[in-house]
């Protein structure tokens, strides 16, 4: 989701290849992507993996995927890197699964700590840099929003308690045209692609 959003935001022309996943052992991904994971991007001779590297690659073609102002841009890169490297308890306790209702599930002391930290990040970032818009850095959905989009998707699926500001931000992300398109495409995937370990949580 994150790599796809970055590429769409930057307007790169690419052919999309959609593959069913096998929860960590997808051979078709390992055959092309050096870390064995998606997102993986090939563009004009360049091969890029890891979503944050894809963000930086996309920024070479579309600087606007990061905020224009230096301090805001530094903050955006910092929270994107923090997301990339962390919030492991949340990721483990609340696996991403779009369009499901797993309200109340996955709440462990550690996942709730991550959620509280992310809620503060959303709130303080929007207070400092988000004036005049619904996204983290204002009216433009940018690479930082893309990095947090899978976190927002988890919040929508697992419905943990959030502040009013973070709730409004999650709704804004869900309503963004690209995020909405990703949800629509994901929900059209064949049932045979569903992974039981993610479907049997409720
Ligand atoms: N740090 C990597 C994480 C990528 C990652 O975890 N990808 C998962 C899907 S979100 C994956 O490719 N899994 C392969 C599989 O399930 O077979 C990044 O940000 O690009």
CSV table of C-alpha atoms and ligand atoms in Angstrom, one decimal:
chain,number,residue,atom,x,y,z
A,1,UNK,CA,0.0,0.0,0.0
A,2,UNK,CA,2.7,2.5,1.0
A,3,UNK,CA,4.9,2.0,-2.1
A,4,UNK,CA,1.8,2.1,-4.4
A,5,UNK,CA,0.6,5.3,-2.8
A,6,UNK,CA,4.1,6.9,-3.2
A,7,UNK,CA,4.3,5.9,-6.9
A,8,UNK,CA,0.8,7.2,-7.6
A,9,UNK,CA,1.5,10.5,-5.7
A,10,UNK,CA,4.6,11.0,-7.8
A,11,UNK,CA,2.8,10.1,-11.0
A,12,UNK,CA,5.4,7.6,-12.1
A,13,UNK,CA,4.3,5.5,-15.0
A,14,UNK,CA,4.6,1.8,-14.0
A,15,UNK,CA,3.0,-1.5,-14.7
A,16,UNK,CA,1.4,-2.8,-11.6
A,17,UNK,CA,1.8,-6.5,-10.8
A,18,UNK,CA,-0.6,-7.8,-8.2
A,19,UNK,CA,0.3,-11.1,-6.5
A,20,UNK,CA,-1.4,-13.2,-3.9
A,21,UNK,CA,0.7,-13.3,-0.7
A,22,UNK,CA,1.6,-16.4,1.3
A,23,UNK,CA,2.3,-14.6,4.6
A,24,UNK,CA,6.1,-14.1,4.4
A,25,UNK,CA,7.0,-16.8,1.9
A,26,UNK,CA,5.7,-15.6,-1.4
A,27,UNK,CA,8.1,-17.1,-4.0
A,28,UNK,CA,7.0,-14.8,-6.8
A,29,UNK,CA,8.1,-11.8,-4.7
A,30,UNK,CA,11.3,-13.4,-3.6
A,31,UNK,CA,12.1,-14.1,-7.3
A,32,UNK,CA,12.3,-10.4,-8.0
A,33,UNK,CA,12.6,-8.3,-4.8
A,34,UNK,CA,16.0,-8.4,-3.0
A,35,UNK,CA,14.4,-8.4,0.5
A,36,UNK,CA,11.7,-10.9,-0.6
A,37,UNK,CA,9.0,-8.3,0.2
A,38,UNK,CA,6.7,-5.9,-1.4
A,39,UNK,CA,6.7,-3.0,-2.2
A,40,UNK,CA,9.2,-3.5,-5.0
A,41,UNK,CA,9.7,-0.9,-7.8
A,42,UNK,CA,11.5,-1.1,-11.1
A,43,UNK,CA,11.6,2.2,-12.9
A,44,UNK,CA,13.7,3.4,-15.8
A,45,UNK,CA,16.5,0.9,-15.0
A,46,UNK,CA,16.4,1.6,-11.2
A,47,UNK,CA,15.4,-1.1,-8.8
A,48,UNK,CA,14.1,0.0,-5.4
A,49,UNK,CA,12.8,-1.8,-2.4
A,50,UNK,CA,11.8,-0.7,1.2
A,51,UNK,CA,8.9,1.7,1.2
A,52,UNK,CA,11.0,4.6,2.6
A,53,UNK,CA,13.6,4.2,-0.2
A,54,UNK,CA,10.7,4.2,-2.7
A,55,UNK,CA,9.5,7.5,-1.1
A,56,UNK,CA,12.9,9.1,-1.6
A,57,UNK,CA,13.1,7.7,-5.2
A,58,UNK,CA,9.6,9.2,-5.9
A,59,UNK,CA,10.7,12.5,-4.4
A,60,UNK,CA,13.3,12.8,-7.1
A,61,UNK,CA,10.5,13.1,-9.6
A,62,UNK,CA,8.0,14.9,-7.5
A,63,UNK,CA,9.5,16.9,-4.7
A,64,UNK,CA,6.0,17.7,-3.4
A,65,UNK,CA,5.6,14.3,-1.9
A,66,UNK,CA,7.5,15.8,1.0
A,67,UNK,CA,6.5,19.2,2.5
A,68,UNK,CA,8.1,22.2,0.9
A,69,UNK,CA,9.3,23.9,4.1
A,70,UNK,CA,12.6,22.6,5.5
A,71,UNK,CA,11.5,22.1,9.2
A,72,UNK,CA,8.2,20.5,8.1
A,73,UNK,CA,10.1,18.3,5.7
A,74,UNK,CA,12.5,17.2,8.4
A,75,UNK,CA,9.6,16.4,10.7
A,76,UNK,CA,7.8,14.4,7.9
A,77,UNK,CA,11.0,12.4,7.2
A,78,UNK,CA,11.5,11.7,10.9
A,79,UNK,CA,8.0,10.4,11.6
A,80,UNK,CA,8.1,8.4,8.3
A,81,UNK,CA,11.3,6.8,9.5
A,82,UNK,CA,9.9,6.2,12.9
A,83,UNK,CA,7.0,4.4,11.4
A,84,UNK,CA,9.2,2.4,9.1
A,85,UNK,CA,11.4,1.2,11.9
A,86,UNK,CA,8.9,0.8,14.7
A,87,UNK,CA,5.5,0.2,16.2
A,88,UNK,CA,6.2,-3.5,16.0
A,89,UNK,CA,3.8,-4.4,18.8
A,90,UNK,CA,0.9,-2.8,16.9
A,91,UNK,CA,1.8,-4.5,13.7
A,92,UNK,CA,2.0,-7.9,15.4
A,93,UNK,CA,-1.2,-7.6,17.4
A,94,UNK,CA,-3.3,-6.0,14.7
A,95,UNK,CA,-2.3,-7.5,11.3
A,96,UNK,CA,-3.5,-5.3,8.4
A,97,UNK,CA,-6.8,-6.5,6.9
A,98,UNK,CA,-8.8,-4.0,5.1
A,99,UNK,CA,-12.6,-3.7,5.4
A,100,UNK,CA,-13.0,-6.1,8.3
A,101,UNK,CA,-14.6,-5.3,11.6
A,102,UNK,CA,-12.2,-6.6,14.3
A,103,UNK,CA,-13.3,-3.9,16.8
A,104,UNK,CA,-11.7,-4.4,20.2
A,105,UNK,CA,-9.3,-7.1,19.1
A,106,UNK,CA,-5.5,-7.0,19.3
A,107,UNK,CA,-5.4,-4.7,22.4
A,108,UNK,CA,-2.3,-5.7,24.4
A,109,UNK,CA,-0.4,-3.4,26.7
A,110,UNK,CA,2.4,-2.9,24.1
A,111,UNK,CA,0.0,-2.4,21.2
A,112,UNK,CA,-1.9,0.2,23.2
A,113,UNK,CA,1.4,1.9,24.0
A,114,UNK,CA,2.2,2.1,20.3
A,115,UNK,CA,-1.3,3.4,19.6
A,116,UNK,CA,-1.1,6.1,22.2
A,117,UNK,CA,2.3,7.2,20.8
A,118,UNK,CA,0.9,7.3,17.3
A,119,UNK,CA,-2.1,9.3,18.4
A,120,UNK,CA,0.3,11.8,20.0
A,121,UNK,CA,2.3,11.9,16.8
A,122,UNK,CA,-0.8,12.6,14.6
A,123,UNK,CA,-2.0,15.2,17.0
A,124,UNK,CA,1.2,17.1,17.6
A,125,UNK,CA,2.2,16.9,13.9
A,126,UNK,CA,-1.1,18.3,12.8
A,127,UNK,CA,-1.0,21.0,15.4
A,128,UNK,CA,2.5,22.1,14.3
A,129,UNK,CA,2.3,21.7,10.6
A,130,UNK,CA,-1.2,20.7,9.5
A,131,UNK,CA,-3.0,24.1,9.6
A,132,UNK,CA,-5.6,24.5,6.9
A,133,UNK,CA,-6.0,20.9,6.0
A,134,UNK,CA,-7.1,17.5,7.1
A,135,UNK,CA,-3.8,15.6,6.6
A,136,UNK,CA,-0.6,15.6,8.7
A,137,UNK,CA,1.0,18.5,6.8
A,138,UNK,CA,-2.1,20.3,5.7
A,139,UNK,CA,-4.2,20.0,2.6
A,140,UNK,CA,-1.8,17.7,0.6
A,141,UNK,CA,-1.7,14.0,1.3
A,142,UNK,CA,2.1,13.4,1.2
A,143,UNK,CA,4.6,10.6,1.8
A,144,UNK,CA,4.3,10.8,5.6
A,145,UNK,CA,0.5,10.2,5.2
A,146,UNK,CA,1.3,7.3,2.9
A,147,UNK,CA,3.7,5.8,5.4
A,148,UNK,CA,1.0,5.9,8.1
A,149,UNK,CA,-1.9,4.7,5.8
A,150,UNK,CA,-1.5,1.1,6.8
A,151,UNK,CA,-1.6,2.2,10.5
A,152,UNK,CA,-4.8,4.1,9.8
A,153,UNK,CA,-6.2,1.0,8.1
A,154,UNK,CA,-5.5,-1.0,11.2
A,155,UNK,CA,-7.2,1.7,13.4
A,156,UNK,CA,-10.2,1.5,11.1
A,157,UNK,CA,-10.3,-2.3,11.3
A,158,UNK,CA,-9.6,-2.8,15.0
A,159,UNK,CA,-11.2,0.5,16.2
A,160,UNK,CA,-9.0,1.2,19.3
A,161,UNK,CA,-10.0,4.3,21.3
A,162,UNK,CA,-8.4,7.4,19.7
A,163,UNK,CA,-8.5,11.1,20.4
A,164,UNK,CA,-11.0,13.1,18.4
A,165,UNK,CA,-8.2,14.6,16.3
A,166,UNK,CA,-6.7,11.3,15.4
A,167,UNK,CA,-10.2,9.9,14.6
A,168,UNK,CA,-10.8,12.8,12.2
A,169,UNK,CA,-7.4,12.3,10.6
A,170,UNK,CA,-8.1,8.6,10.1
A,171,UNK,CA,-11.4,9.5,8.4
A,172,UNK,CA,-9.6,12.0,6.1
A,173,UNK,CA,-7.0,9.4,5.1
A,174,UNK,CA,-9.8,6.8,4.4
A,175,UNK,CA,-11.6,9.4,2.2
A,176,UNK,CA,-8.5,10.2,0.1
A,177,UNK,CA,-9.1,9.1,-3.5
A,178,UNK,CA,-6.0,6.9,-3.7
A,179,UNK,CA,-6.7,5.2,-0.4
A,180,UNK,CA,-10.2,4.7,-1.4
A,181,UNK,CA,-9.1,3.1,-4.7
A,182,UNK,CA,-6.7,0.8,-2.9
A,183,UNK,CA,-9.5,-0.3,-0.6
A,184,UNK,CA,-11.8,-1.0,-3.6
A,185,UNK,CA,-9.1,-3.0,-5.4
A,186,UNK,CA,-8.2,-4.9,-2.3
A,187,UNK,CA,-11.8,-5.8,-1.6
A,188,UNK,CA,-12.2,-7.1,-5.2
A,189,UNK,CA,-9.4,-9.7,-4.7
A,190,UNK,CA,-10.5,-13.3,-5.1
A,191,UNK,CA,-11.5,-15.2,-2.0
A,192,UNK,CA,-8.8,-17.8,-2.8
A,193,UNK,CA,-6.2,-15.1,-2.0
A,194,UNK,CA,-7.5,-14.7,1.6
A,195,UNK,CA,-5.2,-16.0,4.3
A,196,UNK,CA,-7.0,-17.9,7.0
A,197,UNK,CA,-4.7,-16.7,9.8
A,198,UNK,CA,-5.9,-13.1,9.1
A,199,UNK,CA,-9.6,-14.0,8.5
A,200,UNK,CA,-10.1,-16.1,11.7
A,201,UNK,CA,-9.5,-13.3,14.2
A,202,UNK,CA,-13.0,-12.2,14.9
B,1,LIG,N1,10.3,-2.7,5.6
B,1,LIG,C1,9.6,-3.2,4.5
B,1,LIG,C2,8.4,-4.1,4.9
B,1,LIG,C3,7.7,-4.7,3.8
B,1,LIG,C4,6.8,-5.8,4.2
B,1,LIG,O1,6.7,-6.2,5.3
B,1,LIG,N2,6.1,-6.3,3.2
B,1,LIG,C5,5.2,-7.5,3.4
B,1,LIG,C6,3.8,-7.1,3.1
B,1,LIG,S1,3.3,-5.6,3.9
B,1,LIG,C7,5.5,-8.6,2.4
B,1,LIG,O2,6.0,-8.3,1.4
B,1,LIG,N3,5.3,-9.8,2.8
B,1,LIG,C8,5.6,-10.9,1.9
B,1,LIG,C9,4.7,-12.1,2.1
B,1,LIG,O3,3.8,-12.0,2.9
B,1,LIG,O4,5.0,-13.1,1.4
B,1,LIG,C10,9.0,-2.0,3.7
B,1,LIG,O5,8.7,-0.9,4.3
B,1,LIG,O6,9.0,-2.0,2.4
